[in-house]
PDB file of C-alpha atoms in Angstrom:
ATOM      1  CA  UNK L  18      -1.361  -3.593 -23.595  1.00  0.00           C
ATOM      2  CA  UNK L  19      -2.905  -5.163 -20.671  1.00  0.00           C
ATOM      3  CA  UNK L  20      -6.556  -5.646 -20.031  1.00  0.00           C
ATOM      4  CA  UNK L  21      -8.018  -7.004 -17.004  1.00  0.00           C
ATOM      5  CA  UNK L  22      -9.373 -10.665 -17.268  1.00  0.00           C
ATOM      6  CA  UNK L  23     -13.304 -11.446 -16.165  1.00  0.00           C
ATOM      7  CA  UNK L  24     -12.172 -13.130 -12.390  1.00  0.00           C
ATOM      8  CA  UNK L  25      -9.599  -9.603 -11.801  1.00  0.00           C
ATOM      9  CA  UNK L  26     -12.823  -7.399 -12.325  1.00  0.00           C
ATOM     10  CA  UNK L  27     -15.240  -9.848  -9.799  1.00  0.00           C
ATOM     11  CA  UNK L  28     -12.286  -9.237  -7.438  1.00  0.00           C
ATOM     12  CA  UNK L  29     -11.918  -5.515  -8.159  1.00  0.00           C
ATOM     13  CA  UNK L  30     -15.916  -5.408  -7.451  1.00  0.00           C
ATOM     14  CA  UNK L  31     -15.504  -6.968  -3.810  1.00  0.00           C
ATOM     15  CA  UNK L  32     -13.211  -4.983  -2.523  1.00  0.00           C
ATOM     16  CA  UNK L  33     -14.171  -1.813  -0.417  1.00  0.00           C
ATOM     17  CA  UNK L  34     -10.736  -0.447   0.357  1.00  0.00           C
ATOM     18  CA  UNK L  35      -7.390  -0.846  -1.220  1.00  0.00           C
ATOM     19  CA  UNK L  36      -3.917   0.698  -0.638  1.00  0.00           C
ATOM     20  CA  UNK L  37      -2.546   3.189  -3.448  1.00  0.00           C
ATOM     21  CA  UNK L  38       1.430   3.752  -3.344  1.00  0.00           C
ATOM     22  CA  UNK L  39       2.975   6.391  -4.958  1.00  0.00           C
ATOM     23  CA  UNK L  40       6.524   7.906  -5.033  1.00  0.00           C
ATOM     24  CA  UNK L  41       8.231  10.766  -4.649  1.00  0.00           C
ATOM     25  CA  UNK L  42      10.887  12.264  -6.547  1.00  0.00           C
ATOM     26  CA  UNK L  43      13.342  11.184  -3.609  1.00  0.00           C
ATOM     27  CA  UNK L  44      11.915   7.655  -3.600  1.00  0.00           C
ATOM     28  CA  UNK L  45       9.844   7.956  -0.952  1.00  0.00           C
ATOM     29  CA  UNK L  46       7.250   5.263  -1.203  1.00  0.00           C
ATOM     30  CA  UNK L  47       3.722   6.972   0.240  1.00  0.00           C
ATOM     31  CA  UNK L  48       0.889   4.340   0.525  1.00  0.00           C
ATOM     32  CA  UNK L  49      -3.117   5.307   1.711  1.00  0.00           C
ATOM     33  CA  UNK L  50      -6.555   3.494   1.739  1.00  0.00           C
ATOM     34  CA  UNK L  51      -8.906   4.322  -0.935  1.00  0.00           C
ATOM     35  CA  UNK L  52     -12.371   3.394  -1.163  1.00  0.00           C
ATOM     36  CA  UNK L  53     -13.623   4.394  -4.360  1.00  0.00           C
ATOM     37  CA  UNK L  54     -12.039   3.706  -8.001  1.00  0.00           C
ATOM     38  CA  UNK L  55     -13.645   2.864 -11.361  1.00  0.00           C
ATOM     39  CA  UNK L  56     -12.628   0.660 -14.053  1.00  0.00           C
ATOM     40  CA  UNK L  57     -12.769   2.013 -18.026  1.00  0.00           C
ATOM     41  CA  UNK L  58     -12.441  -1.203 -20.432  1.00  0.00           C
ATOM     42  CA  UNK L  59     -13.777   0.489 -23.269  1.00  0.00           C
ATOM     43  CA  UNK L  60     -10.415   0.818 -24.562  1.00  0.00           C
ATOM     44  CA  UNK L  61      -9.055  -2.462 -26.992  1.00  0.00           C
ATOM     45  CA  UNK L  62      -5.801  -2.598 -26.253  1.00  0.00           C
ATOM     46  CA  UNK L  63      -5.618  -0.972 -22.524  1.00  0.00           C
ATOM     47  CA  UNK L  64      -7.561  -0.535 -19.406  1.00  0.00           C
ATOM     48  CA  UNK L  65      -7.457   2.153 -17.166  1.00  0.00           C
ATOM     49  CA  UNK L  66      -8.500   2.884 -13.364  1.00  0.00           C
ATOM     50  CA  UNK L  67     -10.340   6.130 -12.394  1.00  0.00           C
ATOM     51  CA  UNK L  68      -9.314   6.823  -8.830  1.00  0.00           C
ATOM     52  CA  UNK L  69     -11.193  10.257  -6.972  1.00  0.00           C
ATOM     53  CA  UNK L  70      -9.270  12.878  -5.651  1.00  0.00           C
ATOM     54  CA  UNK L  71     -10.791  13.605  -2.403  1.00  0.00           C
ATOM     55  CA  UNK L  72      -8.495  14.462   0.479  1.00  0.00           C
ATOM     56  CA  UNK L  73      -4.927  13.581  -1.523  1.00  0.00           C
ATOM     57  CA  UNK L  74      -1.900  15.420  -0.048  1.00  0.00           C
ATOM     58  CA  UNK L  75       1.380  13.245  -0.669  1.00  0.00           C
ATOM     59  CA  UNK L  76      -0.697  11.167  -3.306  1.00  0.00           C
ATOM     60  CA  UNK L  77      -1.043  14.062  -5.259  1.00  0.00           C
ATOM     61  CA  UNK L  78       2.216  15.713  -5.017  1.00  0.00           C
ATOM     62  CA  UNK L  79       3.199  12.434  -5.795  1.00  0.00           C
ATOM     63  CA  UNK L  80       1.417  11.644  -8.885  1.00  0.00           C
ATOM     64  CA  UNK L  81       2.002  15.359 -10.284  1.00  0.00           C
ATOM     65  CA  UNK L  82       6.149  14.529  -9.852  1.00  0.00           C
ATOM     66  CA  UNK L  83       6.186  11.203 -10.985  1.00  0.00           C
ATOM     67  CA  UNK L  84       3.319   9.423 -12.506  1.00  0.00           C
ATOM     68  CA  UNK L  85       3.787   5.564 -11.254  1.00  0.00           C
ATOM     69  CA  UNK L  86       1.150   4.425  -9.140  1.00  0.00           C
ATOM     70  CA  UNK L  87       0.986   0.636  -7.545  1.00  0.00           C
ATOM     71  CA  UNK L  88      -2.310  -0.435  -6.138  1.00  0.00           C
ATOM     72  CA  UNK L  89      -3.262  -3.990  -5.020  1.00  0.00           C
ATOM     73  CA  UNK L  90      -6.662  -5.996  -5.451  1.00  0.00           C
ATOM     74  CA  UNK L  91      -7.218  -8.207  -2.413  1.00  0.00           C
ATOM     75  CA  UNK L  92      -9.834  -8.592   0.787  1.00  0.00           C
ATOM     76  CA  UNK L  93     -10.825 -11.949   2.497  1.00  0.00           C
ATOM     77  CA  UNK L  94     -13.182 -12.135  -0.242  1.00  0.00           C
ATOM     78  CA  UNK L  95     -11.354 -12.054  -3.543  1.00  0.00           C
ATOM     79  CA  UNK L  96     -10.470 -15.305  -5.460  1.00  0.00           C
ATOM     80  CA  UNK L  97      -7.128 -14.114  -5.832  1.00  0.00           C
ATOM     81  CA  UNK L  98      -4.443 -10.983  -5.015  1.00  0.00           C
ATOM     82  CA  UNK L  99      -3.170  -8.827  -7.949  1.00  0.00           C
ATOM     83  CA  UNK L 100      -1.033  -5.642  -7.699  1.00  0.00           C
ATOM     84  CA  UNK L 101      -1.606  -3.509 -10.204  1.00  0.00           C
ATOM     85  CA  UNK L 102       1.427  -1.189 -11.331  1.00  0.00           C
ATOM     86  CA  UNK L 103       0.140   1.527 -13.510  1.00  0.00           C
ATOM     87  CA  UNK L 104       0.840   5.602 -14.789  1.00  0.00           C
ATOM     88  CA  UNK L 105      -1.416   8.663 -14.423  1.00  0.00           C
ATOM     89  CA  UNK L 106      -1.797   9.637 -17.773  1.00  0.00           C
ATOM     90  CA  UNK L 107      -4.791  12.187 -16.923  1.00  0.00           C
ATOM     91  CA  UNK L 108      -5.771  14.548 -13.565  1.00  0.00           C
ATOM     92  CA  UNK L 109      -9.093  16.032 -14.539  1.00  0.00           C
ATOM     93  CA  UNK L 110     -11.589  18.033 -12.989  1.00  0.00           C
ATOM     94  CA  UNK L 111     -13.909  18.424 -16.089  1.00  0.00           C
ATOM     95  CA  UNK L 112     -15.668  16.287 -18.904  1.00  0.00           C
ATOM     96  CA  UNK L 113     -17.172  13.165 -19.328  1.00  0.00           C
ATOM     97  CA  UNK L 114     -14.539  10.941 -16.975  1.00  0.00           C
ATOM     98  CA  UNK L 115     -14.914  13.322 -14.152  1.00  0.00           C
ATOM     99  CA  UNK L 116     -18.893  14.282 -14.852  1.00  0.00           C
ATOM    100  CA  UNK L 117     -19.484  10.492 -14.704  1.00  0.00           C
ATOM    101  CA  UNK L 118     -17.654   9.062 -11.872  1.00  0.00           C
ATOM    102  CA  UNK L 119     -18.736  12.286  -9.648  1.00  0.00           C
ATOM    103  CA  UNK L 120     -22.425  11.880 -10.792  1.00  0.00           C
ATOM    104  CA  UNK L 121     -21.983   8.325  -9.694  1.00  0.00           C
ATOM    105  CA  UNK L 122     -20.247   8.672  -6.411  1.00  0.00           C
ATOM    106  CA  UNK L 123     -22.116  12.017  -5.706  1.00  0.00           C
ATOM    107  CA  UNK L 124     -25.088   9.473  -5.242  1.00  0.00           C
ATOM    108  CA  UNK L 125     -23.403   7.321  -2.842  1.00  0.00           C
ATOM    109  CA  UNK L 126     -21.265   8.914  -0.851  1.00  0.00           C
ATOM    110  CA  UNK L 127     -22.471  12.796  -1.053  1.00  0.00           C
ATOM    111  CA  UNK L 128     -20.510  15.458   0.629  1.00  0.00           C
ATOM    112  CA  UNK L 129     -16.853  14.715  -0.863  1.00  0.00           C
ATOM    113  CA  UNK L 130     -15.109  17.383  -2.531  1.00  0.00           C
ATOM    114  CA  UNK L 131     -14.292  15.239  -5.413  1.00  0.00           C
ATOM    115  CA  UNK L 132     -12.054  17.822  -6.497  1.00  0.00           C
ATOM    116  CA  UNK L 133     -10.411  15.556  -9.836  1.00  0.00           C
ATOM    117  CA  UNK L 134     -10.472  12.364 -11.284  1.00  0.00           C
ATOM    118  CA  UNK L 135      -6.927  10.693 -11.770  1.00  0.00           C
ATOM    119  CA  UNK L 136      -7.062   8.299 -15.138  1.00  0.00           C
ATOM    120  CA  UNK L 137      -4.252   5.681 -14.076  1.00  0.00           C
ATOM    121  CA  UNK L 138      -3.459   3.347 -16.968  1.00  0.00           C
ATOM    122  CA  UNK L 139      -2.440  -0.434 -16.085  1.00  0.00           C
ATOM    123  CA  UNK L 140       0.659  -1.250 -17.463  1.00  0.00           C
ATOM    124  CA  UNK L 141       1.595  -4.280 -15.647  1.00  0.00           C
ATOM    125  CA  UNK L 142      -0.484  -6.827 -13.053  1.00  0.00           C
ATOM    126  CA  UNK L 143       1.626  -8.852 -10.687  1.00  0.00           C
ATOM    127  CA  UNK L 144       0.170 -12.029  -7.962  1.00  0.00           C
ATOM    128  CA  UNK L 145       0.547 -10.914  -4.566  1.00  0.00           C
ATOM    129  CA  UNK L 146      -1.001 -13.720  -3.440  1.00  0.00           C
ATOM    130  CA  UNK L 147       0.999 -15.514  -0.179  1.00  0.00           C
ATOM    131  CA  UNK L 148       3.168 -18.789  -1.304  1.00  0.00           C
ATOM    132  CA  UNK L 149       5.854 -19.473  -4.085  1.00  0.00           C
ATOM    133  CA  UNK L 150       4.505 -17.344  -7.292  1.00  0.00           C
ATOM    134  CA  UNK L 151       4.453 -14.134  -4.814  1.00  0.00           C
ATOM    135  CA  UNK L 152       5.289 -11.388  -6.753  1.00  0.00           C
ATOM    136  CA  UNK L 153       5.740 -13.061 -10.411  1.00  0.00           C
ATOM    137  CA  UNK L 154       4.099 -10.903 -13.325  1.00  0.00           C
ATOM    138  CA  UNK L 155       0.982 -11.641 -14.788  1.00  0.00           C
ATOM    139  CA  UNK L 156       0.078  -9.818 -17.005  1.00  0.00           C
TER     140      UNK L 156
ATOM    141  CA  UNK S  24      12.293   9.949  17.549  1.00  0.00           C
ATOM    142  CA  UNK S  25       8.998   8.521  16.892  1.00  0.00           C
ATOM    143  CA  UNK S  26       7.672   6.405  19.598  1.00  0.00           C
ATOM    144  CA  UNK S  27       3.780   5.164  19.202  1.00  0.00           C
ATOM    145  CA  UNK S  28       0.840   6.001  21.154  1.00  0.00           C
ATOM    146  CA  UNK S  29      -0.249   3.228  23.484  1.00  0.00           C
ATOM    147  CA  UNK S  30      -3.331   3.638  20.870  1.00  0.00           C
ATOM    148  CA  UNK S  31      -1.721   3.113  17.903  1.00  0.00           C
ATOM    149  CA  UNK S  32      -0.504  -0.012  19.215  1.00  0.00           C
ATOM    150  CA  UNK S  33      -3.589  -1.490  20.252  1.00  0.00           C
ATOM    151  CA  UNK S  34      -4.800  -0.663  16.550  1.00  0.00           C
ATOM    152  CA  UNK S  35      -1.271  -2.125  15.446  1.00  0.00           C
ATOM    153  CA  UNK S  36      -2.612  -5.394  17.357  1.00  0.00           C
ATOM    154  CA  UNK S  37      -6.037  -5.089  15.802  1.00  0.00           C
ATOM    155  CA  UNK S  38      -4.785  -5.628  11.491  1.00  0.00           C
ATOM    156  CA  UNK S  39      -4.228  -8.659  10.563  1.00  0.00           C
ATOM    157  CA  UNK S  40      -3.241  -8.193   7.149  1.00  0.00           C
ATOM    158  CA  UNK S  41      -1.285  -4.539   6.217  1.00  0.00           C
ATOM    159  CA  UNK S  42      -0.054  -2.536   2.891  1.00  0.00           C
ATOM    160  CA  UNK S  43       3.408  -2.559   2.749  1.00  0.00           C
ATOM    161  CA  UNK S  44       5.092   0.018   0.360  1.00  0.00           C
ATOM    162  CA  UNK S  45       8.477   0.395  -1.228  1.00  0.00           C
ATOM    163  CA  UNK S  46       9.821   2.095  -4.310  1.00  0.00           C
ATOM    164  CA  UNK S  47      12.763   1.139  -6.223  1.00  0.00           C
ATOM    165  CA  UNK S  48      15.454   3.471  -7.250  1.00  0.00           C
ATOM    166  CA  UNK S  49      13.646   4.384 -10.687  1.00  0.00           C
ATOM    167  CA  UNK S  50      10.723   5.507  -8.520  1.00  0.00           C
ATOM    168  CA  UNK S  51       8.038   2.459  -8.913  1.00  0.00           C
ATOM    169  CA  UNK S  52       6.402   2.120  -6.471  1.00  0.00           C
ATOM    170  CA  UNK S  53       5.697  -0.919  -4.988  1.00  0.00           C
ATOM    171  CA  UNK S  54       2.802  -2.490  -2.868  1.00  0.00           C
ATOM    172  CA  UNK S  55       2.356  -5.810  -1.093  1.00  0.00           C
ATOM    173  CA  UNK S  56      -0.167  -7.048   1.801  1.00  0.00           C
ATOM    174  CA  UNK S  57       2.195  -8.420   4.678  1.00  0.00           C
ATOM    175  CA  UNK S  58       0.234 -10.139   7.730  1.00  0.00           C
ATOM    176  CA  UNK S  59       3.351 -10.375  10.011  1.00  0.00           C
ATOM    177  CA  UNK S  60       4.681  -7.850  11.745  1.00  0.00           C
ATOM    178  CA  UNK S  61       5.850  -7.159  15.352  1.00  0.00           C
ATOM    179  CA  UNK S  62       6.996  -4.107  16.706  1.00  0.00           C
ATOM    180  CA  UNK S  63      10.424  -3.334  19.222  1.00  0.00           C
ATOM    181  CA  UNK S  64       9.448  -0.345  21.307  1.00  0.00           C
ATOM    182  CA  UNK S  65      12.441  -1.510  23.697  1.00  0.00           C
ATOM    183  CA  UNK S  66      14.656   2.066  22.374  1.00  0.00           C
ATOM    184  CA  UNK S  67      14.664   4.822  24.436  1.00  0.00           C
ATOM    185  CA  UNK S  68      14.533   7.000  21.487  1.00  0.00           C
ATOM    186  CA  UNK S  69      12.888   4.945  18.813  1.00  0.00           C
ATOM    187  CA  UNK S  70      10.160   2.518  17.953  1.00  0.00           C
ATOM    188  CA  UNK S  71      11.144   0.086  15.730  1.00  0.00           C
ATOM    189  CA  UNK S  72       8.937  -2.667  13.329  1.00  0.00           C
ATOM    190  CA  UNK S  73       9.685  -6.044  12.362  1.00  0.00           C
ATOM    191  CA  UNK S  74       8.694  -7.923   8.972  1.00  0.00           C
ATOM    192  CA  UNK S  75       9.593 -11.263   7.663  1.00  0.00           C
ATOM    193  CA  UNK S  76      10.324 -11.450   3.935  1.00  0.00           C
ATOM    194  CA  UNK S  77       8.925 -15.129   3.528  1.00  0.00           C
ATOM    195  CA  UNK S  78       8.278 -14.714  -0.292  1.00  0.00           C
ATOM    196  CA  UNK S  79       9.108 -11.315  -1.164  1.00  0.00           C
ATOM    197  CA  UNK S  80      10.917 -10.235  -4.388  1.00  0.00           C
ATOM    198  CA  UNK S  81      10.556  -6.521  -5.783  1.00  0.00           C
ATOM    199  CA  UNK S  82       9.646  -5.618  -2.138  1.00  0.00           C
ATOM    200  CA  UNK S  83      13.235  -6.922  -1.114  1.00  0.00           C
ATOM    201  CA  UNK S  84      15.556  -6.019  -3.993  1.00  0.00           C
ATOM    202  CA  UNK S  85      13.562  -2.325  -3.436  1.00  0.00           C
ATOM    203  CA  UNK S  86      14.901  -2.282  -0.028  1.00  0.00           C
ATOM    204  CA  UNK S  87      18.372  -3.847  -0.729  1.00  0.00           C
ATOM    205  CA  UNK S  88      18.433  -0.344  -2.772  1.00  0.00           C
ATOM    206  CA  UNK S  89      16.190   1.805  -1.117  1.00  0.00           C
ATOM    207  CA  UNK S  90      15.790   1.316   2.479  1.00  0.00           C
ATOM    208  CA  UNK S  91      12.343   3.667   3.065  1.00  0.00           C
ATOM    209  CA  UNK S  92       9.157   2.339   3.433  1.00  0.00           C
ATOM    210  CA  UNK S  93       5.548   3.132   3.783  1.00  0.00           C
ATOM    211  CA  UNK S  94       2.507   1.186   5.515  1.00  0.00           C
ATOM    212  CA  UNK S  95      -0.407   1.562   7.109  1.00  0.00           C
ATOM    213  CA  UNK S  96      -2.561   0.428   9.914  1.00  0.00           C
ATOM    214  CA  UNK S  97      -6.143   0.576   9.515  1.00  0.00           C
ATOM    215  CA  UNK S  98      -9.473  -1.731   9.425  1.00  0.00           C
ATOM    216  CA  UNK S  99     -12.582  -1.186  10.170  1.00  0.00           C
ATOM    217  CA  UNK S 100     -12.160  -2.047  13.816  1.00  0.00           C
ATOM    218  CA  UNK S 101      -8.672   0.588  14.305  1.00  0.00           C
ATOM    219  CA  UNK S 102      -9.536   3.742  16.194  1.00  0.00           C
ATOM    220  CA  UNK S 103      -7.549   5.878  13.195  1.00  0.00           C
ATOM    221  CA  UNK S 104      -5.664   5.254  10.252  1.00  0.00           C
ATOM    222  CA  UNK S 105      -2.161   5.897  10.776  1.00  0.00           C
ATOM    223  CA  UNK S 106       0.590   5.855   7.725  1.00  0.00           C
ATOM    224  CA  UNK S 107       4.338   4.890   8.939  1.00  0.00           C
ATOM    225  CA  UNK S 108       7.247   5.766   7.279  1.00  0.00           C
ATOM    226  CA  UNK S 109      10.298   3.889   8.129  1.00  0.00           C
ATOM    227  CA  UNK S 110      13.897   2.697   6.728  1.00  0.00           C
ATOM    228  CA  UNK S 111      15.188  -0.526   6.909  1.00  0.00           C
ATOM    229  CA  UNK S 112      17.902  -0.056   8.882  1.00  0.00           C
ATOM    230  CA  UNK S 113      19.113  -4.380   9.038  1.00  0.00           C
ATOM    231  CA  UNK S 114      18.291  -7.532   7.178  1.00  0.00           C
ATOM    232  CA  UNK S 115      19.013 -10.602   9.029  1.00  0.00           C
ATOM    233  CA  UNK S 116      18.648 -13.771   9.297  1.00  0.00           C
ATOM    234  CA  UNK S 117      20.126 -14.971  12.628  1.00  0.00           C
ATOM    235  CA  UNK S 118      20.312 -13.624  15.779  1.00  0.00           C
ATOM    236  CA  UNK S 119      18.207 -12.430  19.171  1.00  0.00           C
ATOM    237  CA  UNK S 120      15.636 -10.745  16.355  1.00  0.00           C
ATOM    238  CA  UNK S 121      15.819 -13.826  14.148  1.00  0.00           C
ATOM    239  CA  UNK S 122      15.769 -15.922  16.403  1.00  0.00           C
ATOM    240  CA  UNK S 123      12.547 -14.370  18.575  1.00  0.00           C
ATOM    241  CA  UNK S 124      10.244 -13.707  15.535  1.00  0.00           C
ATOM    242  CA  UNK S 125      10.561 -16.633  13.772  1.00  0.00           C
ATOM    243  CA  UNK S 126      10.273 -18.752  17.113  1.00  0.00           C
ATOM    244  CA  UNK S 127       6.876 -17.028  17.609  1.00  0.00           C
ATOM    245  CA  UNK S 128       5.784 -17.198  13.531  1.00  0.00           C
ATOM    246  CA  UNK S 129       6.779 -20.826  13.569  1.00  0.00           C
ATOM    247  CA  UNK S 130       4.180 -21.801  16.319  1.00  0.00           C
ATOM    248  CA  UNK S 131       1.525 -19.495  14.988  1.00  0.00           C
ATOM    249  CA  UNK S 132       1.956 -20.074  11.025  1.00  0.00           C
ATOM    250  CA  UNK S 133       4.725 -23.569  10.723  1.00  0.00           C
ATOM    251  CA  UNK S 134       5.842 -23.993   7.129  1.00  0.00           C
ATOM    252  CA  UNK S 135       6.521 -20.618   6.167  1.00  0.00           C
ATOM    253  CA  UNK S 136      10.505 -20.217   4.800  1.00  0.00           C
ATOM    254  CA  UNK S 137      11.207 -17.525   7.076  1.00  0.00           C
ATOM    255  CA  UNK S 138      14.193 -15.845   5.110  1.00  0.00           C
ATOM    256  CA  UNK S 139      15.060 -12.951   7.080  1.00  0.00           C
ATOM    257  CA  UNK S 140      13.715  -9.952   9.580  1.00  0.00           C
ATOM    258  CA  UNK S 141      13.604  -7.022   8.016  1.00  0.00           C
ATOM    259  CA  UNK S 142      13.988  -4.502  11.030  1.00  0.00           C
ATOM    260  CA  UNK S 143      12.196  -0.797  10.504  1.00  0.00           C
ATOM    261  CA  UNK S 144      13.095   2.443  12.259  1.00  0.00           C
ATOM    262  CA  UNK S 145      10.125   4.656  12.260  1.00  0.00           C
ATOM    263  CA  UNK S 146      10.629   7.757  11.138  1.00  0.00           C
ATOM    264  CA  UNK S 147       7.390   9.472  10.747  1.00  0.00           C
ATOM    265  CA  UNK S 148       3.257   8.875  11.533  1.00  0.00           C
ATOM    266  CA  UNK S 149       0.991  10.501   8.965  1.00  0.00           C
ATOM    267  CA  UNK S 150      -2.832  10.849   9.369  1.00  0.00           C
ATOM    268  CA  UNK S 151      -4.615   9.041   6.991  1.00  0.00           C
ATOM    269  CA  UNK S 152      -7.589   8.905   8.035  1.00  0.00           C
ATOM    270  CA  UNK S 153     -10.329  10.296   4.884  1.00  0.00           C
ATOM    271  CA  UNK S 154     -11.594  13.917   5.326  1.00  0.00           C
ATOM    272  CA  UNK S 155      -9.656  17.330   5.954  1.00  0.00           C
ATOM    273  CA  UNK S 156      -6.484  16.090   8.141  1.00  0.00           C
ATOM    274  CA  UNK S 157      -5.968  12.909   5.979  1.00  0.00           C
ATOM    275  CA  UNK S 158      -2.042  13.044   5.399  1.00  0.00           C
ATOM    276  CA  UNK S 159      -1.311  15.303   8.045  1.00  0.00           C
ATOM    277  CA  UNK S 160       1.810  14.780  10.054  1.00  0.00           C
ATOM    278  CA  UNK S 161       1.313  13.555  13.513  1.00  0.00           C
ATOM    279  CA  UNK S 162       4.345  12.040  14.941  1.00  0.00           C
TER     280      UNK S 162
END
């Protein structure tokens, strides 16, 4: 059960780019810039990120062999750093989730393939933040 | 044998702040922003990057057990994006590496606990760069 607090969405908001780590079966850690992913709070106990599956090669072989994503919040902007650690629970290319976030980035960025929508639920947030608490749990 | 472009080392110069990735060995993956980082391209054979764990803590027990790791350059002033995969082949905390990273970090950033280099062989250079070659092989 963890669900974002008001100040983690503002940051979430600011940022334009943010680096999504995955693993493989062998433990390879595979890391890449993303620029677009949703948040869904409309669940009460959990929240879930919708990233876009545009040009994914590791990242999805990744995610389809072992579901554990890590992802962190932070730009020069953002009040504070959080890494979210989280598990696909959903790869979708169909239905409301993916109708809605491709209607929305379709609008914005046209010309992606936009070929599924990953549903990541947040299990854990960490501070990444620079200094003594680096890396304690959060939430 | 991976030895970098003299491009990819001017982008190298160009981030100040860059993803680091590591996964422990229960495959969670792991993802910190690191804004230190030199690289040794004195080998022959192989480049070689630096780090300085200053405050990590899943980042370094993940390597302690699982030497690979991912990063990546980019920004939005970086000619590409590049993803490096490396293993940490040495953790130290004295000697010529010591001793010539943390004399440079101490001018540049004083205060910071310096606890060890954490020297890198790269092993492989990815593409990841968004549209149809993102996660390509290139080195």
């Amino acid at each position: 059960m963890v669900k974002l607090t008001p100040e983690m969405k503002e940051d979430i908001q600011k940022v334009r780019v943010l680096p999504l780590a995955t693993a493989s079966n062998d433990k390879t850690p595979n890391v890449i810039p993303i620029g677009i992913a949703e948040i869904d709070d409309s669940d009460d106990k959990d929240d879930y990120i919708h990233i876009m599956n545009n040009f994914f090669l590791k990242t999805i072989a990744n995610i389809k062999e072992n579901p554990k994503v890590a992802l962190y919040i932070w730009s020069p902007e953002t009040a504070g750093c959080i890494q979210i650690k989280g598990e696909a629970v959903e790869i979708t290319a169909k239905g409301d989730v993916y109708d809605g976030m491709t209607g929305r980035v379709k609008e914005a960025k046209p010309g992606l393939p936009m070929k599924e929508i990953i549903r990541i639920k947040i299990t854990d947030i960490f501070n990444c933040k620079s200094g003594k608490d680096a890396g304690q749990k959060i939430l």
